[in-house]
Amino acid sequence: MHGICKIPGMRLNTLIVATLVLWIGGAKLYAQSGTDRETWTLQDCVNQALEYQFSVRQAANNVRAAESDRLANFGGLLPSVNAGAGNFWNSGLSIDPVTNEVNRNNLSTASGSVSAQWTIFDGFQTWNAFRQSQVQVSLAAAQLDDARNAVALNTASQFLAVLLADESLRISQEQLTTSVRQKDRSQKLLNAGAIAPNEYLSVEAQWAVDAQRVVASENQLQFAQLVLKQLLGLSGDQDLVLQRPENLPTAPSAVMALSPQAIFTASVAKQPAVRAAEHQLMASHFAVKRAQGARVPTLSVSSQFSTSYSDRAQKYLGTTPQVLPVGFWLDGANEIPVYTLVNTPSFGEFTFEDQLRENVRQFVGLNLSVPLFNGFRIANAVKRAQLAEENAELQVMQQRDTYRQNIERAHADAAAAWKQYDASLATERSAERAYQDAQIRFDQGGLNVYDFVSIKNNYLAAASNRVRALYDSQFKNYVVEFYLNNPLEL
């Protein structure tokens, strides 16, 4: 298994098996419970893993968080409107906010207001923040695609591990069946005195080795199935059976005729990691503009509409004419009083509704803020934003360069894997003919057990190598197709 998962970088060590999705379309993974079977295709496995894996769910939440940030930044372009109300109880010395009178008695007041504020110009800081948040939504979406690809590839990788373990078990069981027949035949020959005891013991030892190989293959299959079930979030006691793919191609596909540079040019724009790096660069560009906007003045407008109430306020009702003595004059010995007409103000009850209506006040104002000196904070913010943009540009270059190198290596690996498969096929055919001939000679007594066991083991190794080379060539071929058709279509 480790021999076919060597592509470095960007979690591409699992890309070799990504293409199970492309070529095992009819393969089914099913769980047996009594006589009922729950059928799982590879697509079902991938869908289940995408639904279960926490990395995908967290990446999806990051997309929703980015969308929420975008909405909040769009709201920053709009005026802010707030309403407030309050009621206050005062005792001791206080100033009535309605009458402005000094009061030493208990006082109850209430107020309500609606205020609005709108930033007219801030050096496009708010606008660039909104544009940055738009790009960050695309960035989070690309990261989600990358996370989904990683989970899909890991699931397909383990799907392959079960296939290989099952194939290894099948070959081991076939060899054990042959060993059992040889052991039974040797036992009869030994009982008849046709062979020496040491020859029988060699056959029996080979039978034990083959039996041990079956046990090891069964353990490997069970472990591979357990890992796959854990990737899917299934219980460990659920049995899984894989249907082997049939009619695998035995020659490279047409994509192998393309050069690595042509594959890179056609697919780089669809690579999630590259797209994420490009979106990060664009977000960094808007971050620089946002930081630079702090250097210019900020102009804003604000307004407020408010009213108030006091329980000690009285309503002015007008004046009442009164004749009041102001003095007297002497007429000899008599005092004659002098009167004057005075208009005395009259006050009555000032109801809550009347006060709210008559105590209304409002204002509109402009505010200009000019940054003069701020301890180099703005300059530092601009510098750090520029450095972040430079790093983001380097990250894009690194991702593109890494992706190109991965394609070159995948193409070379696929070409080498096909050559290896052709060689392993020829080796297996030769080993199979040698084994068939050795079987006949051994049955006829013309070959000793030691040479027969050696030829048999060579055939077993050749058969196993051919199976692995077949899977390896298919998967590495389709890795190249994965790059060309990236993102992975499930």
Coordinates of C-alpha atoms in Angstrom, one line a residue, residues 9-12 15 135 138-147 149 263-283 391-407 482-483 486-487:
G9 CA 2.6 18.0 -1.1
M10 CA -0.9 19.3 -0.9
R11 CA -2.1 16.0 0.7
L12 CA -1.5 14.4 -2.7
L15 CA -4.4 11.3 -4.8
V135 CA -13.2 37.7 -1.6
S138 CA -14.7 32.8 -2.3
L139 CA -11.5 31.9 -0.2
A140 CA -13.6 29.9 2.3
A141 CA -15.4 28.2 -0.5
A142 CA -12.1 27.1 -2.1
Q143 CA -10.9 25.9 1.2
L144 CA -14.1 23.9 1.6
D145 CA -13.5 22.3 -1.8
D146 CA -10.0 21.4 -0.7
A147 CA -11.3 19.8 2.5
N149 CA -11.2 16.6 -1.9
I263 CA -2.0 19.3 -18.1
F264 CA -0.8 22.0 -15.8
T265 CA -2.0 24.8 -18.1
A266 CA -5.5 23.2 -18.5
S267 CA -6.1 22.5 -14.8
V268 CA -4.3 25.0 -12.6
A269 CA -7.2 27.4 -12.5
K270 CA -9.4 24.6 -11.1
Q271 CA -7.1 23.5 -8.4
P272 CA -8.7 24.4 -5.0
A273 CA -5.4 25.1 -3.2
V274 CA -4.3 27.4 -6.0
R275 CA -7.6 29.2 -6.1
A276 CA -7.5 29.6 -2.3
A277 CA -4.0 31.2 -2.6
E278 CA -5.2 33.6 -5.3
H279 CA -8.2 34.6 -3.3
Q280 CA -6.0 35.2 -0.3
L281 CA -3.8 37.5 -2.5
M282 CA -6.8 39.5 -3.6
A283 CA -8.0 39.8 0.0
N391 CA 3.6 36.8 1.4
A392 CA 0.3 36.0 -0.3
E393 CA 1.9 36.6 -3.7
L394 CA 4.7 34.3 -2.8
Q395 CA 2.1 31.7 -1.6
V396 CA 0.4 31.8 -5.0
M397 CA 3.7 31.2 -6.7
Q398 CA 4.6 28.4 -4.3
Q399 CA 1.2 26.7 -4.8
R400 CA 1.4 26.9 -8.6
D401 CA 5.0 25.7 -8.6
T402 CA 4.2 22.8 -6.2
Y403 CA 1.2 21.8 -8.3
R404 CA 3.3 21.8 -11.5
Q405 CA 5.9 19.6 -9.8
N406 CA 3.2 17.2 -8.6
I407 CA 1.9 16.9 -12.1
F482 CA -7.6 13.7 -11.7
Y483 CA -5.2 16.6 -12.2
N486 CA -9.7 18.7 -11.1
P487 CA -11.7 19.4 -9.0

